[in-house]
Amino acid sequence: MIPILTAFEHSPDGGRGLARDMRIRWALEEVGQPYHVRLLSFEAMKQPEHLARHPFGQIPAYEEGDFALFESGGIVFHIAERHGSLLPRDPHARRRAIMWMFAALNTVEPSVFERVLARILERDAPWHDSRLRVLEDRIRDRVGHLARHLGDAAWLDGDFSAGDLLMVTVLRWLNSSNILDDYPTIAAYVARGEARPAFQRAFAAQLADFNKGSAPAP
């Protein structure tokens, strides 16, 4: 059965591969699983049909027949468990890979995404500059610890895993800043993830859907 991924019809990421459906596309490409994409408008995302898939009216959502999931981390975990290649066989290494999935989404992503929202939604607010400094200090603390852990290794814990996939997608939100300039090993880590053929295929697919959804009506 070919799964269906629900994504933005008009993605706010501007075709840069930053929307969270990119994580699912990348995971599916890594495991060689074909998939279909359902593109939704912002209005359609709040309608009952989509709310039945995703109770918060967001993307991504994922369906295999009558089985449905929401939340990008949960979907990536499902794909990794079902197909095997994104999680190590060794039980201890497997648990560490899952740990890094949680670290990406719970420890690193919150301040990174808050910075994104602050730059978009609060840029005219009088507190914008001071809030941005607080968020960027927090991000630098997290990235600094991550750099110390990574050292000269290619990936977080042995071979590439779902933990790396999620961590790279989170860190890519910093590509438009100068933060990673101070952490060359982390910048190189992100670049390695982006260079993977599966990432390139997923990026091309998301960009094609962005261009399709953003094309003017005939």
mmCIF file of C-alpha atoms in Angstrom, residues 2-204:
data_model
loop_
_atom_site.group_PDB
_atom_site.id
_atom_site.type_symbol
_atom_site.label_atom_id
_atom_site.label_comp_id
_atom_site.label_asym_id
_atom_site.label_seq_id
_atom_site.Cartn_x
_atom_site.Cartn_y
_atom_site.Cartn_z
ATOM 1 C CA ILE A 2 1.400 3.393 -1.003
ATOM 2 C CA PRO A 3 1.129 5.885 1.882
ATOM 3 C CA ILE A 4 -0.328 9.368 1.472
ATOM 4 C CA LEU A 5 1.474 12.391 2.894
ATOM 5 C CA THR A 6 -0.482 15.597 3.452
ATOM 6 C CA ALA A 7 1.496 18.797 2.857
ATOM 7 C CA PHE A 8 1.018 22.527 2.257
ATOM 8 C CA GLU A 9 -0.465 23.620 -1.048
ATOM 9 C CA HIS A 10 1.220 27.023 -0.565
ATOM 10 C CA SER A 11 4.135 26.262 1.732
ATOM 11 C CA PRO A 12 5.301 29.142 3.947
ATOM 12 C CA ASP A 13 8.886 27.847 3.670
ATOM 13 C CA GLY A 14 9.217 29.413 0.227
ATOM 14 C CA GLY A 15 10.351 26.173 -1.388
ATOM 15 C CA ARG A 16 13.430 25.857 0.837
ATOM 16 C CA GLY A 17 12.639 22.383 2.145
ATOM 17 C CA LEU A 18 11.968 23.620 5.678
ATOM 18 C CA ALA A 19 8.324 22.633 6.154
ATOM 19 C CA ARG A 20 7.949 19.582 8.367
ATOM 20 C CA ASP A 21 6.630 17.352 5.594
ATOM 21 C CA MET A 22 10.262 17.416 4.373
ATOM 22 C CA ARG A 23 11.166 15.102 7.261
ATOM 23 C CA ILE A 24 8.650 12.548 6.113
ATOM 24 C CA ARG A 25 9.638 12.804 2.461
ATOM 25 C CA TRP A 26 13.297 12.358 3.391
ATOM 26 C CA ALA A 27 12.580 9.325 5.578
ATOM 27 C CA LEU A 28 10.494 7.716 2.845
ATOM 28 C CA GLU A 29 13.231 8.350 0.285
ATOM 29 C CA GLU A 30 15.873 6.880 2.616
ATOM 30 C CA VAL A 31 13.916 3.617 2.952
ATOM 31 C CA GLY A 32 12.860 3.497 -0.719
ATOM 32 C CA GLN A 33 9.131 3.733 -0.030
ATOM 33 C CA PRO A 34 7.035 5.364 -2.806
ATOM 34 C CA TYR A 35 4.360 7.770 -1.592
ATOM 35 C CA HIS A 36 1.596 10.057 -2.778
ATOM 36 C CA VAL A 37 1.152 13.664 -1.648
ATOM 37 C CA ARG A 38 -2.100 15.432 -0.871
ATOM 38 C CA LEU A 39 -1.652 19.210 -1.062
ATOM 39 C CA LEU A 40 -3.984 21.281 1.110
ATOM 40 C CA SER A 41 -4.701 24.994 1.357
ATOM 41 C CA PHE A 42 -4.605 26.699 4.763
ATOM 42 C CA GLU A 43 -8.399 26.875 4.681
ATOM 43 C CA ALA A 44 -8.741 23.144 3.929
ATOM 44 C CA MET A 45 -6.385 22.326 6.813
ATOM 45 C CA LYS A 46 -9.009 23.629 9.265
ATOM 46 C CA GLN A 47 -11.910 21.679 7.791
ATOM 47 C CA PRO A 48 -13.385 18.527 9.399
ATOM 48 C CA GLU A 49 -11.931 16.179 6.773
ATOM 49 C CA HIS A 50 -8.364 17.170 7.620
ATOM 50 C CA LEU A 51 -9.045 17.581 11.342
ATOM 51 C CA ALA A 52 -9.988 13.903 11.349
ATOM 52 C CA ARG A 53 -6.389 13.198 10.251
ATOM 53 C CA HIS A 54 -4.679 15.898 12.306
ATOM 54 C CA PRO A 55 -6.673 17.242 15.280
ATOM 55 C CA PHE A 56 -4.594 20.445 15.399
ATOM 56 C CA GLY A 57 -5.232 21.279 11.743
ATOM 57 C CA GLN A 58 -1.575 21.271 10.748
ATOM 58 C CA ILE A 59 0.742 19.290 8.484
ATOM 59 C CA PRO A 60 2.137 16.742 7.990
ATOM 60 C CA ALA A 61 -0.349 13.921 8.230
ATOM 61 C CA TYR A 62 0.344 10.395 7.049
ATOM 62 C CA GLU A 63 -2.032 7.643 5.992
ATOM 63 C CA GLU A 64 -1.717 3.968 5.103
ATOM 64 C CA GLY A 65 -5.237 2.906 4.224
ATOM 65 C CA ASP A 66 -7.327 3.447 7.358
ATOM 66 C CA PHE A 67 -4.227 3.894 9.534
ATOM 67 C CA ALA A 68 -3.310 7.547 10.101
ATOM 68 C CA LEU A 69 -0.642 9.424 12.026
ATOM 69 C CA PHE A 70 0.214 13.052 12.702
ATOM 70 C CA GLU A 71 3.321 14.683 14.260
ATOM 71 C CA SER A 72 6.480 14.538 12.167
ATOM 72 C CA GLY A 73 8.580 12.793 14.818
ATOM 73 C CA GLY A 74 5.992 10.062 15.313
ATOM 74 C CA ILE A 75 5.677 9.544 11.576
ATOM 75 C CA VAL A 76 9.450 9.308 11.075
ATOM 76 C CA PHE A 77 9.626 6.831 13.961
ATOM 77 C CA HIS A 78 6.888 4.710 12.334
ATOM 78 C CA ILE A 79 8.712 4.700 8.995
ATOM 79 C CA ALA A 80 12.024 3.870 10.671
ATOM 80 C CA GLU A 81 10.503 0.995 12.649
ATOM 81 C CA ARG A 82 8.576 -0.407 9.722
ATOM 82 C CA HIS A 83 11.457 -0.396 7.252
ATOM 83 C CA GLY A 84 14.415 -0.903 9.568
ATOM 84 C CA SER A 85 17.179 0.979 7.772
ATOM 85 C CA LEU A 86 16.886 4.206 9.791
ATOM 86 C CA LEU A 87 17.333 2.492 13.149
ATOM 87 C CA PRO A 88 20.293 0.272 14.123
ATOM 88 C CA ARG A 89 19.790 -3.441 14.721
ATOM 89 C CA ASP A 90 21.811 -3.421 17.931
ATOM 90 C CA PRO A 91 19.307 -2.794 20.777
ATOM 91 C CA HIS A 92 21.476 -0.250 22.622
ATOM 92 C CA ALA A 93 22.372 1.672 19.453
ATOM 93 C CA ARG A 94 18.691 1.598 18.466
ATOM 94 C CA ARG A 95 17.647 3.184 21.754
ATOM 95 C CA ARG A 96 20.346 5.823 21.402
ATOM 96 C CA ALA A 97 19.099 6.667 17.897
ATOM 97 C CA ILE A 98 15.574 7.086 19.308
ATOM 98 C CA MET A 99 17.045 9.233 22.091
ATOM 99 C CA TRP A 100 18.573 11.531 19.458
ATOM 100 C CA MET A 101 15.180 11.790 17.738
ATOM 101 C CA PHE A 102 13.752 13.133 20.994
ATOM 102 C CA ALA A 103 16.769 15.407 21.495
ATOM 103 C CA ALA A 104 16.286 16.972 18.065
ATOM 104 C CA LEU A 105 12.607 17.709 18.652
ATOM 105 C CA ASN A 106 12.565 18.447 22.398
ATOM 106 C CA THR A 107 15.978 19.963 23.172
ATOM 107 C CA VAL A 108 17.082 21.712 19.980
ATOM 108 C CA GLU A 109 13.996 22.530 17.922
ATOM 109 C CA PRO A 110 11.951 24.663 20.384
ATOM 110 C CA SER A 111 14.354 27.620 20.586
ATOM 111 C CA VAL A 112 15.287 27.297 16.900
ATOM 112 C CA PHE A 113 11.662 27.484 15.803
ATOM 113 C CA GLU A 114 10.862 30.238 18.322
ATOM 114 C CA ARG A 115 13.579 32.278 16.650
ATOM 115 C CA VAL A 116 11.967 31.705 13.263
ATOM 116 C CA LEU A 117 8.571 32.825 14.575
ATOM 117 C CA ALA A 118 10.039 35.830 16.399
ATOM 118 C CA ARG A 119 11.704 37.071 13.221
ATOM 119 C CA ILE A 120 8.429 36.742 11.306
ATOM 120 C CA LEU A 121 5.752 37.687 13.836
ATOM 121 C CA GLU A 122 7.542 39.992 16.287
ATOM 122 C CA ARG A 123 10.002 41.902 14.105
ATOM 123 C CA ASP A 124 8.202 45.226 14.676
ATOM 124 C CA ALA A 125 7.734 44.701 18.413
ATOM 125 C CA PRO A 126 9.821 46.878 20.776
ATOM 126 C CA TRP A 127 11.171 43.770 22.517
ATOM 127 C CA HIS A 128 12.207 42.011 19.293
ATOM 128 C CA ASP A 129 15.968 42.585 19.509
ATOM 129 C CA SER A 130 16.278 41.578 23.161
ATOM 130 C CA ARG A 131 14.110 38.503 22.672
ATOM 131 C CA LEU A 132 16.153 37.482 19.638
ATOM 132 C CA ARG A 133 19.364 37.744 21.679
ATOM 133 C CA VAL A 134 17.912 35.489 24.377
ATOM 134 C CA LEU A 135 16.800 32.909 21.814
ATOM 135 C CA GLU A 136 20.100 32.978 19.942
ATOM 136 C CA ASP A 137 22.069 32.598 23.181
ATOM 137 C CA ARG A 138 19.959 29.542 23.985
ATOM 138 C CA ILE A 139 20.496 28.136 20.483
ATOM 139 C CA ARG A 140 24.249 28.675 20.700
ATOM 140 C CA ASP A 141 24.322 26.834 24.010
ATOM 141 C CA ARG A 142 22.539 23.850 22.477
ATOM 142 C CA VAL A 143 24.627 23.866 19.288
ATOM 143 C CA GLY A 144 27.826 24.209 21.290
ATOM 144 C CA HIS A 145 27.007 21.115 23.341
ATOM 145 C CA LEU A 146 26.053 19.282 20.152
ATOM 146 C CA ALA A 147 29.374 20.227 18.532
ATOM 147 C CA ARG A 148 31.300 18.918 21.519
ATOM 148 C CA HIS A 149 29.438 15.614 21.307
ATOM 149 C CA LEU A 150 29.863 15.279 17.544
ATOM 150 C CA GLY A 151 33.570 16.069 17.485
ATOM 151 C CA ASP A 152 35.041 14.763 14.226
ATOM 152 C CA ALA A 153 32.386 12.072 13.733
ATOM 153 C CA ALA A 154 30.209 12.034 10.630
ATOM 154 C CA TRP A 155 26.972 11.292 12.483
ATOM 155 C CA LEU A 156 25.667 11.496 16.035
ATOM 156 C CA ASP A 157 26.114 7.831 16.955
ATOM 157 C CA GLY A 158 27.759 5.581 14.407
ATOM 158 C CA ASP A 159 25.870 5.275 11.134
ATOM 159 C CA PHE A 160 23.278 7.743 9.851
ATOM 160 C CA SER A 161 19.951 7.204 11.622
ATOM 161 C CA ALA A 162 16.518 8.731 12.119
ATOM 162 C CA GLY A 163 18.113 10.787 14.898
ATOM 163 C CA ASP A 164 20.420 12.451 12.374
ATOM 164 C CA LEU A 165 17.571 12.927 9.921
ATOM 165 C CA LEU A 166 15.512 14.874 12.447
ATOM 166 C CA MET A 167 18.491 16.792 13.841
ATOM 167 C CA VAL A 168 19.566 17.958 10.382
ATOM 168 C CA THR A 169 16.048 19.106 9.484
ATOM 169 C CA VAL A 170 15.912 21.128 12.714
ATOM 170 C CA LEU A 171 19.358 22.689 12.233
ATOM 171 C CA ARG A 172 18.552 23.644 8.617
ATOM 172 C CA TRP A 173 16.313 26.387 10.064
ATOM 173 C CA LEU A 174 19.592 28.113 11.025
ATOM 174 C CA ASN A 175 20.968 28.190 7.460
ATOM 175 C CA SER A 176 19.597 31.707 6.975
ATOM 176 C CA SER A 177 21.416 32.949 10.098
ATOM 177 C CA ASN A 178 25.134 33.254 10.826
ATOM 178 C CA ILE A 179 24.953 31.047 13.921
ATOM 179 C CA LEU A 180 26.402 27.927 12.332
ATOM 180 C CA ASP A 181 29.371 29.941 11.036
ATOM 181 C CA ASP A 182 30.780 29.663 14.565
ATOM 182 C CA TYR A 183 30.341 25.881 14.613
ATOM 183 C CA PRO A 184 32.035 24.534 11.468
ATOM 184 C CA THR A 185 31.660 20.874 12.471
ATOM 185 C CA ILE A 186 27.903 21.335 12.828
ATOM 186 C CA ALA A 187 27.687 23.249 9.544
ATOM 187 C CA ALA A 188 29.557 20.364 7.882
ATOM 188 C CA TYR A 189 27.209 17.884 9.601
ATOM 189 C CA VAL A 190 24.170 19.652 8.146
ATOM 190 C CA ALA A 191 25.821 19.780 4.717
ATOM 191 C CA ARG A 192 26.469 16.010 4.866
ATOM 192 C CA GLY A 193 22.796 15.420 5.531
ATOM 193 C CA GLU A 194 21.771 17.703 2.678
ATOM 194 C CA ALA A 195 24.180 15.912 0.338
ATOM 195 C CA ARG A 196 22.551 12.523 0.839
ATOM 196 C CA PRO A 197 20.794 11.364 -2.363
ATOM 197 C CA ALA A 198 17.572 10.672 -0.441
ATOM 198 C CA PHE A 199 17.551 14.245 0.882
ATOM 199 C CA GLN A 200 18.114 15.594 -2.616
ATOM 200 C CA ARG A 201 15.196 13.573 -3.977
ATOM 201 C CA ALA A 202 12.940 14.708 -1.130
ATOM 202 C CA PHE A 203 13.975 18.341 -1.589
ATOM 203 C CA ALA A 204 13.276 18.197 -5.324
#
